[in-house]
Amino acid sequence: MHFKDEKNSLCPVQRRLPKIPLKTPHDRATPRRLRVAMVCDFFFPQEGGIEIHIYQVAQQLIALGHHVIVITHAYGERKGVRYLDCGLKVYYVPFMTVYRESAFPTAFSFLPHFRQIVVRENIDVVHGHGSMSTFCQEAIVHGRTMGLATVFTDHSLVGFSNVGSILVNKLLKYSLTDADHVICVSHTCRENLVLRSALSPRKVSVIPNAVVSENFCPADSNSNSNSNSNSQFKCIDSSSISSAEDSGIVTVVVCSRLYANKGADLLVSAIPKICLMDPKINFIIAGNGPKIVDLQQMCERHLLQNRVNLLGAIRHNEVRDTMVKGQVYLHPTLTEAFGTVIVEAASCGLLVVTTNVGGIPEVLPEYMTVYAEPSTKDVVKSVLKAVEMVRTKEVDTTKFHDEVKRMYHWRDVAERTLGVYNKVLRKGMRSESIFMRMQRHYQCGIIVGKLYVLCVVVDTIALFVLDFLNPRHDIERVYGDWSTAVNKRVGDCI
């Protein structure tokens, strides 16, 4: 393509592009070793999607040479400082919890603990996870008050209709006003967050979750047996599975928290109809929650104790061994931002039946999934369709593992997250004055804007008082990092 130019009759488009000088070796800055604090109410020993995301990204950042700590609330007797694999330091702060392990919101009482930790650890970036996490939202506000870079990752979808959702959205709007950048795990999650928090779309990036595909191998795979002897995953004998397939019996696996938003009510209503329509379909359900009582009553009412196996809560390292006992994975959730568990199921060689909600259509190719509307009738129809596809071998699930392995990897997630950190640190928004910050909060609403400004003022005064009573130079610093000695071996841990 050509165009007219004043000097040349014909000139390539490239001549109109600005020339970018090449950087000399002296101009190229050496990669900076960052010190990151990931803050969330949800972490080990509780297991779930957010917890696994934080752990895996932290391990990969440590492998890349950075220092990462996790700040969460105490779980039972687990208080103080603990170390996990590969030197990941976790601060379990004593704090009262309310609903589903969320810390009690106090706005300012977390500041003394947070200040002590981030000053001691010389933190550069505060990274909060989860819109339902109290620690996360408070840490972003306190981090901005202390002049630190702040990043937020959203892992869930929240509605707009009920009182709880409205309250969460208002609090999130207050905290994300102080966030330098926001990460979402899917494009649907990004659109949802932009709408409910009134954020600029340019401020929000999409970085999906991932899976350790080596830990989720099909039943007939030899990768587990050929791995190191310290592997915690055992190889499943496929002879019993093959005999079940030869007899036409298909096992449907469910691994989920048994809550209403995860589709537990759909399971209660759909399983009896599926078992009635096809006597050669069995179920394995792993997970715990308030809806497990309804499932137990359903089994007793319809005499399905021999066809529905309720395992209860299982550890994450037992998920693969549970999944490979089946051929179809059922995920009847009502709302989902990403759905890491369906990636794990596909990696294990299972055909996935899932509701077509939230960001799930973005996760896997269509030939790996059978979609259903979130209704009992459609879930029954989709499960029967998937079972028939497995019996007739209409879809080749043996290739799923290699394809998932190419699509998702935690190292890629960590490197993209690291790019966000570097972008935020280069931007330098932390140099803004307190008046500019108050102005941004004041524009959040006629009434709530004034309340947000008041919170910012109180937070700033509280930090000033703490700095006066306990100066930062009196706080013992962690200059060395003993975990750097094991960074060379971190690949063996993850």
CSV table of C-alpha atoms in Angstrom, one decimal:
chain,number,residue,atom,x,y,z
A,1,MET,CA,0.0,0.0,0.0
A,2,HIS,CA,1.3,3.5,-0.9
A,3,PHE,CA,0.3,7.1,-0.5
A,4,LYS,CA,1.3,10.5,-1.8
A,5,ASP,CA,4.1,12.3,0.0
A,6,GLU,CA,5.4,15.9,-0.3
A,7,LYS,CA,9.0,14.7,-1.1
A,8,ASN,CA,8.3,11.4,-2.8
A,9,SER,CA,5.6,10.6,-5.3
A,10,LEU,CA,5.2,7.2,-3.8
A,11,CYS,CA,6.3,6.4,-0.3
A,12,PRO,CA,5.8,3.2,1.8
A,13,VAL,CA,3.6,3.5,4.9
A,14,GLN,CA,6.5,2.6,7.0
A,15,ARG,CA,8.2,6.0,6.3
A,16,ARG,CA,5.4,7.8,8.1
A,17,LEU,CA,5.9,5.8,11.3
A,18,PRO,CA,8.0,7.4,14.1
A,19,LYS,CA,11.5,6.1,14.3
A,20,ILE,CA,12.3,4.5,17.6
A,21,PRO,CA,15.9,4.6,18.6
A,22,LEU,CA,17.5,1.3,19.5
A,23,LYS,CA,18.5,0.9,23.1
A,24,THR,CA,22.2,0.3,23.8
A,25,PRO,CA,23.2,-2.4,26.4
A,26,HIS,CA,23.8,0.4,28.9
A,27,ASP,CA,20.3,1.8,28.4
A,28,ARG,CA,18.6,-1.6,29.0
A,29,ALA,CA,17.6,-1.8,32.7
A,30,THR,CA,18.3,-5.1,34.4
A,31,PRO,CA,15.2,-6.9,35.7
A,32,ARG,CA,14.3,-5.8,39.1
A,33,ARG,CA,13.7,-8.3,41.9
A,34,LEU,CA,10.2,-7.4,43.1
A,35,ARG,CA,8.8,-8.0,46.6
A,36,VAL,CA,5.1,-8.8,46.4
A,37,ALA,CA,2.5,-9.3,49.1
A,38,MET,CA,-0.6,-11.3,48.0
A,39,VAL,CA,-3.5,-10.5,50.3
A,40,CYS,CA,-6.7,-12.6,50.6
A,41,ASP,CA,-9.0,-14.1,53.2
A,42,PHE,CA,-9.0,-17.4,51.3
A,43,PHE,CA,-5.9,-19.5,51.4
A,44,PHE,CA,-4.5,-22.8,52.7
A,45,PRO,CA,-5.6,-24.9,54.6
A,46,GLN,CA,-8.9,-24.0,52.8
A,47,GLU,CA,-8.8,-25.2,49.2
A,48,GLY,CA,-10.5,-23.7,46.2
A,49,GLY,CA,-9.9,-21.9,43.0
A,50,ILE,CA,-8.7,-18.6,44.5
A,51,GLU,CA,-6.4,-20.4,46.9
A,52,ILE,CA,-4.8,-22.5,44.2
A,53,HIS,CA,-4.4,-19.5,41.9
A,54,ILE,CA,-2.5,-17.5,44.7
A,55,TYR,CA,-0.3,-20.5,45.5
A,56,GLN,CA,0.6,-21.4,42.0
A,57,VAL,CA,1.3,-17.8,40.9
A,58,ALA,CA,3.4,-17.2,44.0
A,59,GLN,CA,5.5,-20.3,43.4
A,60,GLN,CA,6.1,-19.3,39.8
A,61,LEU,CA,7.1,-15.8,40.8
A,62,ILE,CA,9.5,-17.3,43.3
A,63,ALA,CA,10.9,-19.5,40.6
A,64,LEU,CA,11.5,-16.3,38.5
A,65,GLY,CA,13.6,-14.8,41.3
A,66,HIS,CA,11.1,-12.6,43.1
A,67,HIS,CA,10.1,-12.5,46.8
A,68,VAL,CA,6.5,-13.3,47.5
A,69,ILE,CA,4.6,-13.5,50.8
A,70,VAL,CA,0.9,-14.2,51.4
A,71,ILE,CA,-1.2,-12.4,54.1
A,72,THR,CA,-4.4,-14.0,55.2
A,73,HIS,CA,-6.4,-14.5,58.4
A,74,ALA,CA,-5.8,-17.2,61.0
A,75,TYR,CA,-7.4,-20.6,60.4
A,76,GLY,CA,-8.0,-22.2,63.8
A,77,GLU,CA,-4.7,-22.8,65.5
A,78,ARG,CA,-2.8,-21.9,62.4
A,79,LYS,CA,-1.5,-18.4,63.4
A,80,GLY,CA,1.6,-16.4,63.0
A,81,VAL,CA,4.2,-17.1,60.3
A,82,ARG,CA,4.3,-20.4,58.4
A,83,TYR,CA,6.4,-21.5,55.5
A,84,LEU,CA,5.0,-23.6,52.6
A,85,ASP,CA,6.9,-25.4,49.8
A,86,CYS,CA,9.8,-23.6,48.2
A,87,GLY,CA,10.0,-20.9,50.9
A,88,LEU,CA,6.6,-19.3,50.4
A,89,LYS,CA,6.1,-17.3,53.6
A,90,VAL,CA,2.5,-16.9,54.9
A,91,TYR,CA,1.3,-14.5,57.6
A,92,TYR,CA,-1.8,-15.8,59.4
A,93,VAL,CA,-3.2,-12.7,61.1
A,94,PRO,CA,-5.5,-13.4,64.1
A,95,PHE,CA,-8.8,-12.0,63.0
A,96,MET,CA,-12.5,-12.9,63.5
A,97,THR,CA,-14.3,-14.3,60.5
A,98,VAL,CA,-17.9,-14.1,59.5
A,99,TYR,CA,-19.4,-15.8,56.4
A,100,ARG,CA,-17.5,-18.4,54.4
A,101,GLU,CA,-14.1,-17.5,55.9
A,102,SER,CA,-14.4,-13.8,55.1
A,103,ALA,CA,-12.8,-11.6,57.8
A,104,PHE,CA,-14.9,-9.3,59.8
A,105,PRO,CA,-14.9,-5.9,58.0
A,106,THR,CA,-13.5,-3.1,60.2
A,107,ALA,CA,-12.0,-0.7,57.7
A,108,PHE,CA,-9.0,0.4,59.9
A,109,SER,CA,-8.2,-2.3,62.5
A,110,PHE,CA,-6.2,-4.3,59.9
A,111,LEU,CA,-3.9,-1.3,59.2
A,112,PRO,CA,-1.4,-1.9,62.2
A,113,HIS,CA,-0.9,-5.5,61.2
A,114,PHE,CA,-0.6,-4.7,57.5
A,115,ARG,CA,1.8,-1.8,58.1
A,116,GLN,CA,4.1,-3.9,60.3
A,117,ILE,CA,4.2,-6.7,57.7
A,118,VAL,CA,4.8,-4.7,54.5
A,119,VAL,CA,7.4,-2.5,56.2
A,120,ARG,CA,9.2,-5.5,57.6
A,121,GLU,CA,9.2,-7.3,54.3
A,122,ASN,CA,10.1,-4.2,52.2
A,123,ILE,CA,7.1,-4.8,49.9
A,124,ASP,CA,6.9,-3.1,46.5
A,125,VAL,CA,3.5,-4.4,45.3
A,126,VAL,CA,0.3,-5.2,47.2
A,127,HIS,CA,-1.8,-7.7,45.2
A,128,GLY,CA,-5.3,-8.4,46.5
A,129,HIS,CA,-7.4,-11.3,45.4
A,130,GLY,CA,-11.2,-11.8,45.5
A,131,SER,CA,-14.0,-9.2,45.6
A,132,MET,CA,-15.5,-11.0,48.6
A,133,SER,CA,-12.3,-10.7,50.6
A,134,THR,CA,-12.2,-8.1,53.4
A,135,PHE,CA,-8.5,-8.3,53.8
A,136,CYS,CA,-8.0,-7.7,50.1
A,137,GLN,CA,-10.1,-4.6,49.9
A,138,GLU,CA,-8.6,-3.1,53.0
A,139,ALA,CA,-5.1,-3.9,51.9
A,140,ILE,CA,-5.5,-2.0,48.6
A,141,VAL,CA,-6.7,1.1,50.5
A,142,HIS,CA,-3.9,0.9,53.1
A,143,GLY,CA,-1.3,0.1,50.4
A,144,ARG,CA,-2.2,3.3,48.5
A,145,THR,CA,-2.0,5.3,51.8
A,146,MET,CA,1.5,3.9,52.3
A,147,GLY,CA,2.5,4.8,48.8
A,148,LEU,CA,2.8,1.2,47.5
A,149,ALA,CA,1.8,-0.1,44.1
A,150,THR,CA,-1.6,-1.9,44.3
A,151,VAL,CA,-3.1,-4.6,42.0
A,152,PHE,CA,-6.4,-6.4,42.3
A,153,THR,CA,-7.5,-9.7,40.8
A,154,ASP,CA,-11.2,-10.6,40.5
A,155,HIS,CA,-12.1,-14.3,40.4
A,156,SER,CA,-15.9,-14.2,40.5
A,157,LEU,CA,-19.1,-12.7,39.1
A,158,VAL,CA,-21.4,-10.6,41.3
A,159,GLY,CA,-24.9,-9.6,40.4
A,160,PHE,CA,-26.7,-6.3,40.8
A,161,SER,CA,-30.2,-7.2,42.1
A,162,ASN,CA,-29.9,-8.2,45.8
A,163,VAL,CA,-28.8,-6.2,48.8
A,164,GLY,CA,-25.6,-8.2,49.3
A,165,SER,CA,-24.4,-7.6,45.8
A,166,ILE,CA,-25.1,-3.9,45.9
A,167,LEU,CA,-23.2,-3.6,49.1
A,168,VAL,CA,-20.2,-5.5,47.8
A,169,ASN,CA,-20.2,-3.4,44.6
A,170,LYS,CA,-20.2,-0.2,46.6
A,171,LEU,CA,-17.3,-1.3,48.8
A,172,LEU,CA,-15.4,-2.6,45.7
A,173,LYS,CA,-15.9,0.8,44.0
A,174,TYR,CA,-14.3,2.5,47.0
A,175,SER,CA,-11.3,0.1,47.2
A,176,LEU,CA,-10.6,-0.1,43.4
A,177,THR,CA,-10.4,3.7,43.2
A,178,ASP,CA,-7.1,3.2,44.9
A,179,ALA,CA,-6.0,0.2,42.7
A,180,ASP,CA,-3.3,1.0,40.0
A,181,HIS,CA,-4.5,-1.9,37.8
A,182,VAL,CA,-7.1,-4.7,37.9
A,183,ILE,CA,-6.8,-8.3,36.5
A,184,CYS,CA,-9.8,-10.5,35.7
A,185,VAL,CA,-9.7,-14.2,34.9
A,186,SER,CA,-12.0,-14.0,31.9
A,187,HIS,CA,-13.5,-11.4,29.5
A,188,THR,CA,-16.9,-12.0,31.0
A,189,CYS,CA,-15.5,-11.3,34.5
A,190,ARG,CA,-13.9,-8.1,33.1
A,191,GLU,CA,-17.2,-6.8,31.7
A,192,ASN,CA,-19.0,-7.6,34.9
A,193,LEU,CA,-16.3,-5.8,37.0
A,194,VAL,CA,-16.2,-2.8,34.8
A,195,LEU,CA,-20.0,-2.4,35.1
A,196,ARG,CA,-20.4,-2.9,38.8
A,197,SER,CA,-17.3,-0.9,39.8
A,198,ALA,CA,-17.5,2.0,37.3
A,199,LEU,CA,-13.9,1.3,36.2
A,200,SER,CA,-12.2,2.4,32.9
A,201,PRO,CA,-11.8,-0.7,30.7
A,202,ARG,CA,-8.2,0.4,30.0
A,203,LYS,CA,-7.4,-0.2,33.6
A,204,VAL,CA,-8.5,-3.9,33.5
A,205,SER,CA,-6.6,-6.8,31.9
A,206,VAL,CA,-7.6,-10.4,31.4
A,207,ILE,CA,-5.2,-13.1,32.6
A,208,PRO,CA,-6.9,-16.5,32.8
A,209,ASN,CA,-6.2,-19.3,35.3
A,210,ALA,CA,-4.2,-22.3,34.5
A,211,VAL,CA,-3.6,-25.9,35.6
A,212,VAL,CA,-0.6,-28.1,36.3
A,213,SER,CA,-1.4,-30.5,33.5
A,214,GLU,CA,1.3,-33.0,34.8
A,215,ASN,CA,-0.8,-33.5,37.9
A,216,PHE,CA,-4.0,-34.2,35.9
A,217,CYS,CA,-3.2,-37.1,33.6
A,218,PRO,CA,-5.7,-39.6,32.2
A,219,ALA,CA,-6.0,-43.0,33.8
A,220,ASP,CA,-4.1,-44.8,31.1
A,221,SER,CA,-1.2,-42.3,31.1
A,222,ASN,CA,2.2,-43.4,32.2
A,223,SER,CA,3.4,-39.9,33.0
A,224,ASN,CA,2.8,-40.2,36.7
A,225,SER,CA,4.6,-43.5,37.0
A,226,ASN,CA,7.6,-42.1,35.1
A,227,SER,CA,7.8,-39.0,37.2
A,228,ASN,CA,9.9,-38.6,40.3
A,229,SER,CA,9.3,-40.8,43.3
A,230,ASN,CA,8.1,-37.9,45.4
A,231,SER,CA,5.0,-37.5,43.3
A,232,GLN,CA,1.9,-37.5,45.4
A,233,PHE,CA,-0.4,-38.7,42.6
A,234,LYS,CA,-0.8,-42.4,42.2
A,235,CYS,CA,-1.3,-44.2,38.9
A,236,ILE,CA,-4.8,-45.6,38.6
A,237,ASP,CA,-5.1,-49.1,37.2
A,238,SER,CA,-7.2,-48.8,34.1
A,239,SER,CA,-8.3,-52.4,34.0
A,240,SER,CA,-11.3,-51.8,36.2
A,241,ILE,CA,-12.3,-48.7,34.2
A,242,SER,CA,-12.0,-50.6,31.0
A,243,SER,CA,-14.3,-53.4,32.3
A,244,ALA,CA,-16.9,-50.9,33.3
A,245,GLU,CA,-16.8,-49.3,29.8
A,246,ASP,CA,-17.1,-52.7,28.2
A,247,SER,CA,-20.3,-53.4,30.2
A,248,GLY,CA,-21.7,-50.0,29.1
A,249,ILE,CA,-21.6,-48.4,32.5
A,250,VAL,CA,-20.6,-44.7,32.4
A,251,THR,CA,-19.6,-42.8,35.6
A,252,VAL,CA,-20.3,-39.1,35.9
A,253,VAL,CA,-18.0,-37.2,38.2
A,254,VAL,CA,-18.8,-34.0,40.1
A,255,CYS,CA,-16.1,-32.1,42.1
A,256,SER,CA,-17.6,-29.0,43.6
A,257,ARG,CA,-18.5,-27.1,46.7
A,258,LEU,CA,-22.1,-28.0,47.4
A,259,TYR,CA,-23.6,-24.5,47.6
A,260,ALA,CA,-26.6,-23.1,45.7
A,261,ASN,CA,-24.6,-20.9,43.4
A,262,LYS,CA,-22.5,-24.0,42.4
A,263,GLY,CA,-25.7,-25.7,41.1
A,264,ALA,CA,-26.2,-28.2,44.0
A,265,ASP,CA,-30.0,-27.8,43.6
A,266,LEU,CA,-29.7,-28.8,39.9
A,267,LEU,CA,-27.9,-32.0,41.0
A,268,VAL,CA,-30.6,-32.9,43.5
A,269,SER,CA,-33.3,-32.6,40.8
A,270,ALA,CA,-31.5,-33.9,37.8
A,271,ILE,CA,-29.7,-37.1,39.2
A,272,PRO,CA,-33.0,-39.1,39.9
A,273,LYS,CA,-34.2,-38.4,36.4
A,274,ILE,CA,-30.9,-39.4,34.8
A,275,CYS,CA,-30.8,-42.6,36.8
A,276,LEU,CA,-34.4,-43.4,35.9
A,277,MET,CA,-33.8,-42.9,32.1
A,278,ASP,CA,-30.5,-44.8,32.0
A,279,PRO,CA,-29.8,-47.6,34.5
A,280,LYS,CA,-26.1,-47.8,33.5
A,281,ILE,CA,-25.1,-44.3,34.7
A,282,ASN,CA,-23.5,-43.9,38.1
A,283,PHE,CA,-22.4,-40.8,39.9
A,284,ILE,CA,-19.4,-39.9,42.0
A,285,ILE,CA,-19.8,-36.6,43.9
A,286,ALA,CA,-16.8,-35.1,45.8
A,287,GLY,CA,-17.3,-31.9,47.8
A,288,ASN,CA,-18.9,-30.6,50.9
A,289,GLY,CA,-21.3,-27.8,51.8
A,290,PRO,CA,-24.8,-27.1,53.2
A,291,LYS,CA,-26.4,-28.9,50.2
A,292,ILE,CA,-24.9,-32.3,51.0
A,293,VAL,CA,-27.8,-33.0,53.3
A,294,ASP,CA,-30.2,-32.5,50.3
A,295,LEU,CA,-28.2,-34.9,48.2
A,296,GLN,CA,-28.2,-37.5,51.0
A,297,GLN,CA,-32.0,-37.2,51.3
A,298,MET,CA,-32.3,-37.5,47.6
A,299,CYS,CA,-30.4,-40.8,47.5
A,300,GLU,CA,-32.5,-42.2,50.3
A,301,ARG,CA,-35.7,-41.1,48.8
A,302,HIS,CA,-35.0,-42.6,45.4
A,303,LEU,CA,-33.0,-45.6,46.6
A,304,LEU,CA,-29.8,-44.5,44.8
A,305,GLN,CA,-27.2,-45.3,47.4
A,306,ASN,CA,-25.6,-47.9,45.2
A,307,ARG,CA,-25.5,-45.6,42.2
A,308,VAL,CA,-24.5,-42.2,43.8
A,309,ASN,CA,-21.3,-42.2,45.7
A,310,LEU,CA,-21.0,-39.2,48.0
A,311,LEU,CA,-17.3,-38.8,49.0
A,312,GLY,CA,-17.6,-35.6,51.0
A,313,ALA,CA,-14.7,-33.1,51.1
A,314,ILE,CA,-11.4,-34.3,49.4
A,315,ARG,CA,-8.0,-32.7,49.2
A,316,HIS,CA,-6.9,-31.1,46.0
A,317,ASN,CA,-4.2,-33.8,45.5
A,318,GLU,CA,-7.0,-36.4,45.4
A,319,VAL,CA,-9.0,-34.7,42.7
A,320,ARG,CA,-7.2,-36.3,39.8
A,321,ASP,CA,-7.6,-39.8,41.3
A,322,THR,CA,-11.3,-39.2,41.7
A,323,MET,CA,-11.8,-37.8,38.2
A,324,VAL,CA,-10.2,-40.6,36.3
A,325,LYS,CA,-12.7,-43.0,37.8
A,326,GLY,CA,-15.3,-41.5,35.4
A,327,GLN,CA,-15.7,-40.7,31.8
A,328,VAL,CA,-18.0,-37.6,32.0
A,329,TYR,CA,-17.5,-34.6,34.2
A,330,LEU,CA,-20.6,-32.6,35.3
A,331,HIS,CA,-20.3,-28.9,36.3
A,332,PRO,CA,-23.9,-27.5,36.9
A,333,THR,CA,-22.8,-24.1,38.3
A,334,LEU,CA,-25.1,-21.1,38.1
A,335,THR,CA,-22.4,-18.5,38.0
A,336,GLU,CA,-18.7,-18.9,37.2
A,337,ALA,CA,-16.0,-16.5,36.1
A,338,PHE,CA,-13.6,-19.1,34.8
A,339,GLY,CA,-14.0,-22.7,36.1
A,340,THR,CA,-10.6,-24.2,36.6
A,341,VAL,CA,-12.1,-27.5,37.6
A,342,ILE,CA,-13.4,-28.1,34.0
A,343,VAL,CA,-9.8,-27.6,32.7
A,344,GLU,CA,-8.6,-30.2,35.2
A,345,ALA,CA,-11.3,-32.6,34.1
A,346,ALA,CA,-10.5,-32.2,30.4
A,347,SER,CA,-6.8,-32.7,31.2
A,348,CYS,CA,-7.8,-36.0,32.9
A,349,GLY,CA,-9.5,-37.0,29.6
A,350,LEU,CA,-13.1,-36.5,30.6
A,351,LEU,CA,-15.9,-35.1,28.4
A,352,VAL,CA,-17.2,-32.0,30.2
A,353,VAL,CA,-20.9,-31.2,30.6
A,354,THR,CA,-21.3,-27.7,31.9
A,355,THR,CA,-23.9,-25.0,32.1
A,356,ASN,CA,-23.4,-22.2,29.6
A,357,VAL,CA,-23.0,-19.3,32.1
A,358,GLY,CA,-20.4,-16.6,32.9
A,359,GLY,CA,-17.0,-17.1,31.4
A,360,ILE,CA,-17.2,-20.8,30.9
A,361,PRO,CA,-17.6,-20.7,27.1
A,362,GLU,CA,-14.1,-19.0,27.0
A,363,VAL,CA,-12.3,-21.8,28.8
A,364,LEU,CA,-12.4,-24.9,26.5
A,365,PRO,CA,-13.0,-25.6,22.8
A,366,GLU,CA,-16.5,-26.7,21.9
A,367,TYR,CA,-15.6,-30.2,21.0
A,368,MET,CA,-14.4,-30.8,24.6
A,369,THR,CA,-17.7,-29.7,26.2
A,370,VAL,CA,-21.4,-30.2,26.0
A,371,TYR,CA,-23.3,-27.1,27.1
A,372,ALA,CA,-26.6,-26.9,28.9
A,373,GLU,CA,-28.8,-24.2,30.1
A,374,PRO,CA,-29.1,-23.9,33.9
A,375,SER,CA,-32.3,-25.9,34.1
A,376,THR,CA,-33.0,-29.4,35.2
A,377,LYS,CA,-34.5,-30.5,31.9
A,378,ASP,CA,-31.5,-29.2,29.9
A,379,VAL,CA,-28.9,-30.7,32.3
A,380,VAL,CA,-30.6,-34.1,32.0
A,381,LYS,CA,-30.6,-33.9,28.2
A,382,SER,CA,-27.0,-32.8,28.0
A,383,VAL,CA,-25.7,-35.5,30.4
A,384,LEU,CA,-27.5,-38.2,28.4
A,385,LYS,CA,-26.1,-36.8,25.2
A,386,ALA,CA,-22.5,-36.8,26.6
A,387,VAL,CA,-22.9,-40.4,27.8
A,388,GLU,CA,-24.0,-41.5,24.4
A,389,MET,CA,-21.1,-39.7,22.8
A,390,VAL,CA,-18.7,-41.6,25.2
A,391,ARG,CA,-20.3,-44.9,24.4
A,392,THR,CA,-20.2,-44.5,20.7
A,393,LYS,CA,-16.7,-42.9,20.9
A,394,GLU,CA,-18.0,-39.9,18.9
A,395,VAL,CA,-15.3,-37.8,20.6
A,396,ASP,CA,-11.7,-38.8,21.2
A,397,THR,CA,-10.9,-37.8,24.7
A,398,THR,CA,-7.4,-39.3,24.7
A,399,LYS,CA,-6.1,-36.1,23.0
A,400,PHE,CA,-7.6,-33.7,25.6
A,401,HIS,CA,-4.6,-33.9,27.9
A,402,ASP,CA,-2.0,-32.8,25.4
A,403,GLU,CA,-4.2,-30.0,24.1
A,404,VAL,CA,-4.9,-28.6,27.5
A,405,LYS,CA,-1.2,-28.8,28.3
A,406,ARG,CA,-0.5,-26.5,25.3
A,407,MET,CA,-3.2,-24.1,26.2
A,408,TYR,CA,-2.7,-23.5,30.0
A,409,HIS,CA,0.5,-23.1,32.1
A,410,TRP,CA,1.0,-21.2,35.3
A,411,ARG,CA,4.4,-19.9,34.2
A,412,ASP,CA,2.6,-17.9,31.5
A,413,VAL,CA,0.1,-16.6,34.0
A,414,ALA,CA,3.0,-15.5,36.3
A,415,GLU,CA,4.9,-13.8,33.5
A,416,ARG,CA,1.8,-11.8,32.4
A,417,THR,CA,1.1,-10.9,36.0
A,418,LEU,CA,4.7,-9.7,36.3
A,419,GLY,CA,4.2,-7.5,33.3
A,420,VAL,CA,1.3,-5.8,35.1
A,421,TYR,CA,3.6,-5.2,38.2
A,422,ASN,CA,6.3,-3.6,36.1
A,423,LYS,CA,3.7,-1.5,34.2
A,424,VAL,CA,2.2,-0.3,37.5
A,425,LEU,CA,5.7,0.5,39.0
A,426,ARG,CA,6.6,2.5,35.9
A,427,LYS,CA,3.4,4.5,36.0
A,428,GLY,CA,4.2,6.0,39.4
A,429,MET,CA,0.6,7.0,40.5
A,430,ARG,CA,1.8,6.7,44.1
A,431,SER,CA,3.4,10.2,43.8
A,432,GLU,CA,0.0,11.9,43.7
A,433,SER,CA,-1.0,14.2,46.5
A,434,ILE,CA,-3.6,13.4,49.1
A,435,PHE,CA,-5.9,16.0,47.6
A,436,MET,CA,-5.9,14.4,44.2
A,437,ARG,CA,-6.7,11.1,45.8
A,438,MET,CA,-9.6,12.7,47.8
A,439,GLN,CA,-10.9,14.2,44.5
A,440,ARG,CA,-11.0,10.8,42.8
A,441,HIS,CA,-13.0,9.4,45.7
A,442,TYR,CA,-15.3,12.4,45.9
A,443,GLN,CA,-16.4,11.7,42.3
A,444,CYS,CA,-17.7,8.3,43.2
A,445,GLY,CA,-21.1,9.6,44.3
A,446,ILE,CA,-23.0,12.5,45.8
A,447,ILE,CA,-23.3,10.7,49.2
A,448,VAL,CA,-20.9,7.8,49.2
A,449,GLY,CA,-18.2,10.1,47.7
A,450,LYS,CA,-18.1,12.1,50.9
A,451,LEU,CA,-18.0,9.0,52.9
A,452,TYR,CA,-15.1,7.7,50.9
A,453,VAL,CA,-13.2,10.9,51.4
A,454,LEU,CA,-13.7,10.7,55.1
A,455,CYS,CA,-12.3,7.1,55.1
A,456,VAL,CA,-9.3,8.2,53.2
A,457,VAL,CA,-8.7,11.1,55.7
A,458,VAL,CA,-9.1,8.8,58.7
A,459,ASP,CA,-6.8,6.2,57.1
A,460,THR,CA,-4.1,8.8,56.4
A,461,ILE,CA,-4.3,10.1,60.0
A,462,ALA,CA,-4.2,6.6,61.4
A,463,LEU,CA,-1.0,5.9,59.4
A,464,PHE,CA,0.5,9.2,60.6
A,465,VAL,CA,-0.2,8.2,64.2
A,466,LEU,CA,1.3,4.7,63.8
A,467,ASP,CA,4.4,6.2,62.1
A,468,PHE,CA,4.8,8.6,65.1
A,469,LEU,CA,4.3,5.9,67.8
A,470,ASN,CA,6.3,3.2,66.0
A,471,PRO,CA,8.6,4.8,63.4
A,472,ARG,CA,9.3,2.7,60.4
A,473,HIS,CA,13.1,2.8,61.0
A,474,ASP,CA,12.5,1.0,64.3
A,475,ILE,CA,10.8,-2.0,62.6
A,476,GLU,CA,13.2,-4.9,62.0
A,477,ARG,CA,13.6,-5.4,58.3
A,478,VAL,CA,13.9,-8.7,56.3
A,479,TYR,CA,16.8,-7.8,54.1
A,480,GLY,CA,17.8,-11.3,53.3
A,481,ASP,CA,15.6,-14.0,51.9
A,482,TRP,CA,16.5,-17.5,52.9
A,483,SER,CA,14.2,-18.9,50.3
A,484,THR,CA,16.5,-17.7,47.5
A,485,ALA,CA,18.7,-20.7,48.4
A,486,VAL,CA,15.9,-23.1,47.2
A,487,ASN,CA,14.9,-21.1,44.1
A,488,LYS,CA,17.1,-23.3,42.0
A,489,ARG,CA,15.1,-26.3,43.2
A,490,VAL,CA,11.7,-24.6,43.0
A,491,GLY,CA,10.9,-26.5,39.8
A,492,ASP,CA,10.9,-29.7,41.8
A,493,CYS,CA,8.3,-28.3,44.2
A,494,ILE,CA,5.8,-27.1,41.6
